[in-house]
Amino acid sequence: MKAMVLRKTVSLAENKSPLEPADLSVPVPQEKEILIKVSVCGVCHTELDEIEGRTPPSKFPVIPGHQIVGRVEGPGKNANRFKIGDRVGIAWIHSACGKCKYCRNGLENLCNEFKATGRDADGGYAEYTTVPEEYAYKIPDIFSDAEAAPLLCAGAIGFRSLRLANLKDGDNLGLTGFGASAHLVLKIVQHQYPNTKTFVFSRTESERTFAKNLGAVWAGGTEEETPAKLHAIIDTTPAWGPVVESLKNLEPGGRLVINAIRKEEADKDALLKLDYSGDLWMEKEIKSVANITRRDVEEFLRMAAEIPIRPEVQEYRLEEANKALIELKERKIRGAKVLRIGPFS
Ligand SMILES: [Zn+2]
Ligand SMILES: [Zn+2]
């Protein structure tokens, strides 16, 4: 089968083609796994973190990609949850131990044996992939394959961030950065918390305009003061500046949720500007979001179909994976990027 593989971590500033085309044998599904013929695979910022070593793969070579939509091609031994031909999705969570205290309490995202799709197990930048059947999701009929792919990561993790933001309807919410995940969060908020006002911090005028067009009541720079205090802020930027600068806008007891698997080191100095009395005092909190659970993916897909959320997507061929990654890094084009691999739609 055709695949794009990562053989070692590299700097994208020096190497614009980090993935290599490869011709590999089709993987064999193990017990309780299913083999999937991949239709599309989303391209995510986390792939950049894997390639540049901020969250390095645990095996090389590895096939990246964790927003996979495809059809069940064949079950492994004792796998009976899906039929051949069923359309399924795979998300960032590839598997977890199933036994530890986190797994037993629906927090498999925190499991010590958490395996990530496309980092610790081969992912979807390939014609076929395998996954434990318990970690595959039925995709609601309303979505095309390409529309469903970004929902599996940006959407589901946005949904989890919002869950952790502890919002009630009518509470003000801030979003720092307005990329794939944040713009899906705004759509969920409008559905789940219709009286909540959303304030968007962004560096670029085009993102601010986009946010206001989608219904944000205010959009400005992170250094600016919002016209009202915020109950929660969800940070989706790769930087530290927006975290420190936006904290002053939180109300007492408010919470800032960082939705990023790793922060880049470039502006770490910004942390020295943290002002305890203005930024953290009065029981303000900072919390990270780690991975996702199966429940997040399932509930989010259901809600996305109900709203419905239809992500803007731009398609690339599998062979163009490097181009898609570089364009993502350079933030060239708005909307989600997906690789078109199979013939389905
Ligand atoms: Zn992702
Ligand atoms: Zn576990």
Tab-separated table of C-alpha atoms and ligand atoms in Angstrom:
chain	number	residue	atom	x	y	z
A	1	MET	CA	0.000	0.000	0.000
A	2	LYS	CA	1.027	3.610	-0.496
A	3	ALA	CA	1.926	5.566	2.629
A	4	MET	CA	3.805	8.683	3.733
A	5	VAL	CA	6.188	7.929	6.592
A	6	LEU	CA	8.283	9.849	9.085
A	7	ARG	CA	11.698	8.238	9.653
A	8	LYS	CA	13.132	10.694	12.192
A	9	THR	CA	12.319	14.022	13.813
A	10	VAL	CA	13.525	17.047	11.836
A	11	SER	CA	13.347	20.829	11.881
A	12	LEU	CA	10.797	22.070	9.379
A	13	ALA	CA	12.833	25.232	8.914
A	14	GLU	CA	15.597	23.075	7.423
A	15	ASN	CA	13.601	20.251	5.872
A	16	LYS	CA	10.422	21.040	3.970
A	17	SER	CA	9.821	17.381	3.043
A	18	PRO	CA	9.873	15.552	6.372
A	19	LEU	CA	7.681	12.673	5.163
A	20	GLU	CA	8.810	10.141	2.572
A	21	PRO	CA	6.605	8.131	0.227
A	22	ALA	CA	6.770	4.397	0.963
A	23	ASP	CA	5.286	1.192	-0.397
A	24	LEU	CA	4.380	-1.004	2.582
A	25	SER	CA	2.456	-4.220	3.100
A	26	VAL	CA	-1.170	-3.863	4.198
A	27	PRO	CA	-1.320	-4.211	8.014
A	28	VAL	CA	-2.993	-7.299	9.476
A	29	PRO	CA	-5.654	-6.607	12.126
A	30	GLN	CA	-4.855	-8.304	15.432
A	31	GLU	CA	-7.381	-9.746	17.875
A	32	LYS	CA	-10.285	-7.319	18.447
A	33	GLU	CA	-8.925	-4.958	15.784
A	34	ILE	CA	-10.354	-3.924	12.441
A	35	LEU	CA	-8.620	-3.207	9.142
A	36	ILE	CA	-9.771	0.055	7.555
A	37	LYS	CA	-9.421	1.215	3.961
A	38	VAL	CA	-8.699	4.916	4.390
A	39	SER	CA	-10.749	7.457	2.465
A	40	VAL	CA	-9.422	10.704	3.961
A	41	CYS	CA	-7.086	11.754	6.760
A	42	GLY	CA	-7.010	15.209	8.298
A	43	VAL	CA	-3.763	17.162	8.677
A	44	CYS	CA	-3.257	18.469	12.217
A	45	HIS	CA	-0.933	20.879	14.010
A	46	THR	CA	0.061	17.937	16.231
A	47	GLU	CA	1.803	16.338	13.239
A	48	LEU	CA	4.131	19.372	13.281
A	49	ASP	CA	4.837	18.685	16.968
A	50	GLU	CA	5.626	15.056	16.160
A	51	ILE	CA	7.850	15.896	13.201
A	52	GLU	CA	9.785	18.561	15.110
A	53	GLY	CA	10.119	16.356	18.186
A	54	ARG	CA	7.979	18.276	20.692
A	55	THR	CA	5.876	15.132	21.096
A	56	PRO	CA	8.141	12.595	19.398
A	57	PRO	CA	6.814	9.313	18.002
A	58	SER	CA	7.613	6.254	20.103
A	59	LYS	CA	8.496	4.261	16.970
A	60	PHE	CA	10.191	4.919	13.621
A	61	PRO	CA	9.286	4.813	10.863
A	62	VAL	CA	5.770	5.898	11.729
A	63	ILE	CA	2.778	6.692	9.530
A	64	PRO	CA	1.294	9.932	10.924
A	65	GLY	CA	-2.341	11.033	10.856
A	66	HIS	CA	-5.103	10.801	13.452
A	67	GLN	CA	-8.289	12.140	11.828
A	68	ILE	CA	-9.136	9.138	9.732
A	69	VAL	CA	-12.324	8.283	7.890
A	70	GLY	CA	-12.629	5.039	5.963
A	71	ARG	CA	-14.508	1.795	5.454
A	72	VAL	CA	-14.118	-1.425	7.415
A	73	GLU	CA	-12.273	-3.825	5.151
A	74	GLY	CA	-11.954	-6.790	7.459
A	75	PRO	CA	-12.233	-7.767	11.127
A	76	GLY	CA	-9.448	-9.387	13.124
A	77	LYS	CA	-10.139	-12.362	15.393
A	78	ASN	CA	-13.092	-11.778	17.758
A	79	ALA	CA	-13.840	-8.339	16.344
A	80	ASN	CA	-17.581	-8.086	15.725
A	81	ARG	CA	-18.617	-4.508	16.442
A	82	PHE	CA	-18.681	-3.450	12.770
A	83	LYS	CA	-19.606	-5.019	9.449
A	84	ILE	CA	-17.444	-4.984	6.334
A	85	GLY	CA	-18.130	-1.735	4.453
A	86	ASP	CA	-19.218	0.254	7.548
A	87	ARG	CA	-17.957	3.830	7.546
A	88	VAL	CA	-15.864	4.547	10.632
A	89	GLY	CA	-13.580	7.219	12.025
A	90	ILE	CA	-10.420	7.012	14.111
A	91	ALA	CA	-9.264	9.831	16.380
A	92	TRP	CA	-6.131	10.689	18.379
A	93	ILE	CA	-6.824	8.021	20.998
A	94	HIS	CA	-5.686	4.718	19.476
A	95	SER	CA	-5.869	2.659	22.652
A	96	ALA	CA	-5.397	2.680	26.427
A	97	CYS	CA	-4.871	-0.088	28.998
A	98	GLY	CA	-8.530	-0.407	29.977
A	99	LYS	CA	-7.650	-1.401	33.561
A	100	CYS	CA	-6.054	1.497	35.436
A	101	LYS	CA	-7.988	3.931	37.648
A	102	TYR	CA	-8.183	6.467	34.811
A	103	CYS	CA	-9.482	3.938	32.283
A	104	ARG	CA	-12.026	2.620	34.772
A	105	ASN	CA	-13.352	6.140	35.309
A	106	GLY	CA	-13.718	7.282	31.722
A	107	LEU	CA	-10.432	9.189	31.803
A	108	GLU	CA	-8.526	6.944	29.408
A	109	ASN	CA	-6.999	10.130	27.984
A	110	LEU	CA	-4.790	10.201	31.118
A	111	CYS	CA	-3.842	6.483	31.033
A	112	ASN	CA	-0.159	5.759	31.430
A	113	GLU	CA	-0.396	3.385	28.466
A	114	PHE	CA	-2.261	5.860	26.261
A	115	LYS	CA	-1.276	5.264	22.644
A	116	ALA	CA	-1.811	8.017	20.103
A	117	THR	CA	-2.835	7.289	16.527
A	118	GLY	CA	-0.125	8.313	14.094
A	119	ARG	CA	2.488	8.738	16.850
A	120	ASP	CA	2.632	5.494	18.865
A	121	ALA	CA	0.674	3.436	16.322
A	122	ASP	CA	0.557	3.853	12.545
A	123	GLY	CA	-2.056	6.354	11.410
A	124	GLY	CA	-3.942	7.453	8.354
A	125	TYR	CA	-1.412	8.889	5.893
A	126	ALA	CA	-1.760	5.537	4.111
A	127	GLU	CA	-4.208	3.456	2.118
A	128	TYR	CA	-4.959	1.118	5.043
A	129	THR	CA	-4.724	1.201	8.822
A	130	THR	CA	-5.820	-0.873	11.814
A	131	VAL	CA	-7.339	0.066	15.166
A	132	PRO	CA	-8.902	-1.755	18.136
A	133	GLU	CA	-12.613	-1.894	17.284
A	134	GLU	CA	-13.512	-0.213	20.591
A	135	TYR	CA	-11.638	2.898	19.414
A	136	ALA	CA	-13.475	3.341	16.109
A	137	TYR	CA	-16.571	5.522	15.718
A	138	LYS	CA	-19.550	5.405	13.433
A	139	ILE	CA	-19.657	8.640	11.396
A	140	PRO	CA	-23.100	10.326	11.181
A	141	ASP	CA	-24.512	10.073	7.646
A	142	ILE	CA	-24.908	13.823	7.270
A	143	PHE	CA	-21.144	14.351	6.826
A	144	SER	CA	-19.004	13.633	3.795
A	145	ASP	CA	-15.759	11.821	4.578
A	146	ALA	CA	-13.748	15.034	4.209
A	147	GLU	CA	-16.101	17.039	6.440
A	148	ALA	CA	-15.946	14.387	9.160
A	149	ALA	CA	-12.138	14.224	9.358
A	150	PRO	CA	-11.480	17.570	11.118
A	151	LEU	CA	-14.344	16.905	13.500
A	152	LEU	CA	-12.419	13.907	14.841
A	153	CYS	CA	-9.603	16.058	16.225
A	154	ALA	CA	-10.058	19.821	16.183
A	155	GLY	CA	-13.760	19.365	16.885
A	156	ALA	CA	-13.559	16.665	19.540
A	157	ILE	CA	-10.689	18.326	21.420
A	158	GLY	CA	-12.501	21.655	21.218
A	159	PHE	CA	-15.499	19.919	22.741
A	160	ARG	CA	-13.341	18.546	25.569
A	161	SER	CA	-11.771	21.985	26.172
A	162	LEU	CA	-15.208	23.466	26.486
A	163	ARG	CA	-16.223	20.722	28.904
A	164	LEU	CA	-13.173	21.565	31.036
A	165	ALA	CA	-13.913	25.303	30.842
A	166	ASN	CA	-16.797	24.673	33.227
A	167	LEU	CA	-19.142	27.105	31.548
A	168	LYS	CA	-22.802	27.760	32.304
A	169	ASP	CA	-25.158	29.298	29.771
A	170	GLY	CA	-24.684	33.067	29.877
A	171	ASP	CA	-21.072	32.987	31.152
A	172	ASN	CA	-18.679	35.002	29.002
A	173	LEU	CA	-16.067	32.963	27.130
A	174	GLY	CA	-12.764	34.051	25.610
A	175	LEU	CA	-10.920	32.253	22.799
A	176	THR	CA	-7.275	33.020	22.078
A	177	GLY	CA	-6.405	32.180	18.488
A	178	PHE	CA	-9.080	31.444	15.954
A	179	GLY	CA	-7.958	28.445	13.910
A	180	ALA	CA	-9.650	25.123	13.187
A	181	SER	CA	-10.392	24.185	16.788
A	182	ALA	CA	-11.499	27.610	18.073
A	183	HIS	CA	-13.912	28.201	15.254
A	184	LEU	CA	-15.559	24.844	15.922
A	185	VAL	CA	-15.716	25.723	19.644
A	186	LEU	CA	-17.616	28.886	18.769
A	187	LYS	CA	-20.194	26.818	16.884
A	188	ILE	CA	-20.607	24.392	19.804
A	189	VAL	CA	-20.985	27.311	22.227
A	190	GLN	CA	-23.727	28.870	20.149
A	191	HIS	CA	-25.605	25.566	20.268
A	192	GLN	CA	-24.941	24.500	23.852
A	193	TYR	CA	-24.850	27.917	25.578
A	194	PRO	CA	-27.028	30.234	23.481
A	195	ASN	CA	-26.785	33.134	25.959
A	196	THR	CA	-23.006	33.022	26.264
A	197	LYS	CA	-21.043	35.861	24.678
A	198	THR	CA	-17.781	34.936	22.986
A	199	PHE	CA	-14.729	37.224	22.870
A	200	VAL	CA	-11.931	36.349	20.449
A	201	PHE	CA	-8.267	37.318	20.716
A	202	SER	CA	-6.301	37.066	17.520
A	203	ARG	CA	-3.182	38.594	16.021
A	204	THR	CA	-4.595	38.902	12.534
A	205	GLU	CA	-7.288	41.197	11.257
A	206	SER	CA	-8.630	38.484	8.939
A	207	GLU	CA	-9.191	36.066	11.848
A	208	ARG	CA	-10.894	38.816	13.863
A	209	THR	CA	-13.248	39.575	11.002
A	210	PHE	CA	-13.906	35.872	10.512
A	211	ALA	CA	-14.706	35.523	14.237
A	212	LYS	CA	-17.091	38.464	14.225
A	213	ASN	CA	-18.820	37.166	11.117
A	214	LEU	CA	-19.367	33.871	12.922
A	215	GLY	CA	-20.936	35.637	15.910
A	216	ALA	CA	-18.173	36.676	18.343
A	217	VAL	CA	-19.311	39.850	20.174
A	218	TRP	CA	-15.780	41.239	20.352
A	219	ALA	CA	-12.461	40.559	18.657
A	220	GLY	CA	-9.120	42.159	19.454
A	221	GLY	CA	-5.442	41.580	20.232
A	222	THR	CA	-4.405	39.471	23.242
A	223	GLU	CA	-2.871	42.525	24.903
A	224	GLU	CA	-6.214	44.321	24.808
A	225	GLU	CA	-8.712	44.448	27.637
A	226	THR	CA	-12.110	42.920	26.929
A	227	PRO	CA	-15.164	45.154	27.578
A	228	ALA	CA	-16.480	42.546	30.069
A	229	LYS	CA	-14.736	40.023	32.353
A	230	LEU	CA	-14.585	36.414	31.187
A	231	HIS	CA	-15.590	33.295	33.120
A	232	ALA	CA	-13.296	31.123	31.039
A	233	ILE	CA	-10.739	31.382	28.273
A	234	ILE	CA	-9.746	28.595	25.906
A	235	ASP	CA	-6.266	29.057	24.482
A	236	THR	CA	-5.596	27.317	21.168
A	237	THR	CA	-2.348	29.070	20.253
A	238	PRO	CA	1.080	27.395	20.214
A	239	ALA	CA	2.581	30.371	22.143
A	240	TRP	CA	2.899	31.641	25.753
A	241	GLY	CA	2.215	35.343	25.181
A	242	PRO	CA	-1.533	34.923	24.644
A	243	VAL	CA	-1.861	32.921	27.882
A	244	VAL	CA	-0.154	35.532	30.035
A	245	GLU	CA	-1.743	38.491	28.291
A	246	SER	CA	-5.307	37.228	28.406
A	247	LEU	CA	-5.357	36.178	32.104
A	248	LYS	CA	-6.088	39.727	33.283
A	249	ASN	CA	-9.513	39.451	31.635
A	250	LEU	CA	-10.642	36.496	33.757
A	251	GLU	CA	-13.202	37.131	36.487
A	252	PRO	CA	-12.472	35.907	40.051
A	253	GLY	CA	-12.592	32.089	40.105
A	254	GLY	CA	-12.238	32.025	36.316
A	255	ARG	CA	-10.313	29.384	34.439
A	256	LEU	CA	-7.990	29.425	31.455
A	257	VAL	CA	-7.821	26.126	29.585
A	258	ILE	CA	-4.783	25.472	27.398
A	259	ASN	CA	-5.705	23.325	24.426
A	260	ALA	CA	-2.268	22.484	23.041
A	261	ILE	CA	-0.329	19.253	23.225
A	262	ARG	CA	2.924	21.214	23.493
A	263	LYS	CA	3.804	24.897	23.604
A	264	GLU	CA	6.560	26.203	21.373
A	265	GLU	CA	9.660	27.551	23.126
A	266	ALA	CA	10.065	30.701	21.030
A	267	ASP	CA	8.286	33.187	23.327
A	268	LYS	CA	8.698	31.437	26.686
A	269	ASP	CA	10.078	34.704	28.119
A	270	ALA	CA	6.494	35.958	28.109
A	271	LEU	CA	5.960	33.897	31.268
A	272	LEU	CA	8.174	36.340	33.181
A	273	LYS	CA	5.523	38.990	32.604
A	274	LEU	CA	3.007	37.042	34.669
A	275	ASP	CA	1.673	39.400	37.330
A	276	TYR	CA	0.455	37.399	40.303
A	277	SER	CA	-1.974	39.990	41.662
A	278	GLY	CA	-3.586	40.861	38.336
A	279	ASP	CA	-3.311	37.536	36.524
A	280	LEU	CA	-3.684	34.729	39.081
A	281	TRP	CA	-4.872	36.118	42.431
A	282	MET	CA	-8.579	35.634	43.247
A	283	GLU	CA	-8.485	31.917	42.589
A	284	LYS	CA	-7.955	32.100	38.861
A	285	GLU	CA	-6.843	28.770	37.422
A	286	ILE	CA	-4.834	27.490	34.468
A	287	LYS	CA	-5.590	23.965	33.271
A	288	SER	CA	-4.357	21.905	30.336
A	289	VAL	CA	-6.376	19.606	28.097
A	290	ALA	CA	-4.739	16.228	27.491
A	291	ASN	CA	-5.788	14.063	24.568
A	292	ILE	CA	-9.394	12.957	24.267
A	293	THR	CA	-11.636	10.184	25.521
A	294	ARG	CA	-13.930	8.019	23.430
A	295	ARG	CA	-16.888	9.715	25.071
A	296	ASP	CA	-15.673	13.132	23.838
A	297	VAL	CA	-15.505	11.869	20.250
A	298	GLU	CA	-18.863	10.100	20.369
A	299	GLU	CA	-20.768	12.942	22.028
A	300	PHE	CA	-19.177	15.544	19.832
A	301	LEU	CA	-19.953	13.702	16.567
A	302	ARG	CA	-23.574	13.403	17.669
A	303	MET	CA	-23.783	17.103	18.518
A	304	ALA	CA	-21.978	18.158	15.345
A	305	ALA	CA	-24.566	16.289	13.282
A	306	GLU	CA	-27.398	17.888	15.249
A	307	ILE	CA	-26.174	21.499	14.839
A	308	PRO	CA	-24.940	20.715	12.085
A	309	ILE	CA	-21.305	21.784	11.928
A	310	ARG	CA	-19.844	21.655	8.453
A	311	PRO	CA	-16.122	22.387	8.490
A	312	GLU	CA	-14.545	24.178	5.571
A	313	VAL	CA	-12.009	21.760	4.142
A	314	GLN	CA	-9.284	21.912	1.607
A	315	GLU	CA	-8.195	18.656	-0.007
A	316	TYR	CA	-4.701	17.474	-0.928
A	317	ARG	CA	-3.502	14.192	-2.417
A	318	LEU	CA	-1.605	11.778	-0.162
A	319	GLU	CA	1.600	12.579	-2.085
A	320	GLU	CA	1.089	16.261	-1.178
A	321	ALA	CA	1.226	15.619	2.582
A	322	ASN	CA	4.457	17.631	2.977
A	323	LYS	CA	2.950	20.592	1.138
A	324	ALA	CA	-0.143	20.489	3.366
A	325	LEU	CA	2.022	20.377	6.509
A	326	ILE	CA	4.203	23.301	5.440
A	327	GLU	CA	1.149	25.374	4.548
A	328	LEU	CA	-0.315	24.552	7.952
A	329	LYS	CA	2.920	25.638	9.627
A	330	GLU	CA	2.924	28.892	7.657
A	331	ARG	CA	-0.808	29.396	8.325
A	332	LYS	CA	-1.342	30.089	4.651
A	333	ILE	CA	-4.940	29.014	4.209
A	334	ARG	CA	-7.921	29.135	6.500
A	335	GLY	CA	-9.994	26.007	7.188
A	336	ALA	CA	-9.027	22.401	7.767
A	337	LYS	CA	-6.741	20.407	5.512
A	338	VAL	CA	-7.393	16.791	4.600
A	339	LEU	CA	-5.555	14.267	2.494
A	340	ARG	CA	-7.757	12.478	-0.019
A	341	ILE	CA	-6.551	8.887	-0.156
A	342	GLY	CA	-9.397	6.592	-1.164
A	343	PRO	CA	-12.184	7.017	-3.700
A	344	PHE	CA	-15.067	7.439	-1.229
A	345	SER	CA	-16.730	10.743	-0.446
B	1	ZN	ZN	-5.100	16.573	15.879
B	2	ZN	ZN	-5.382	2.801	31.586
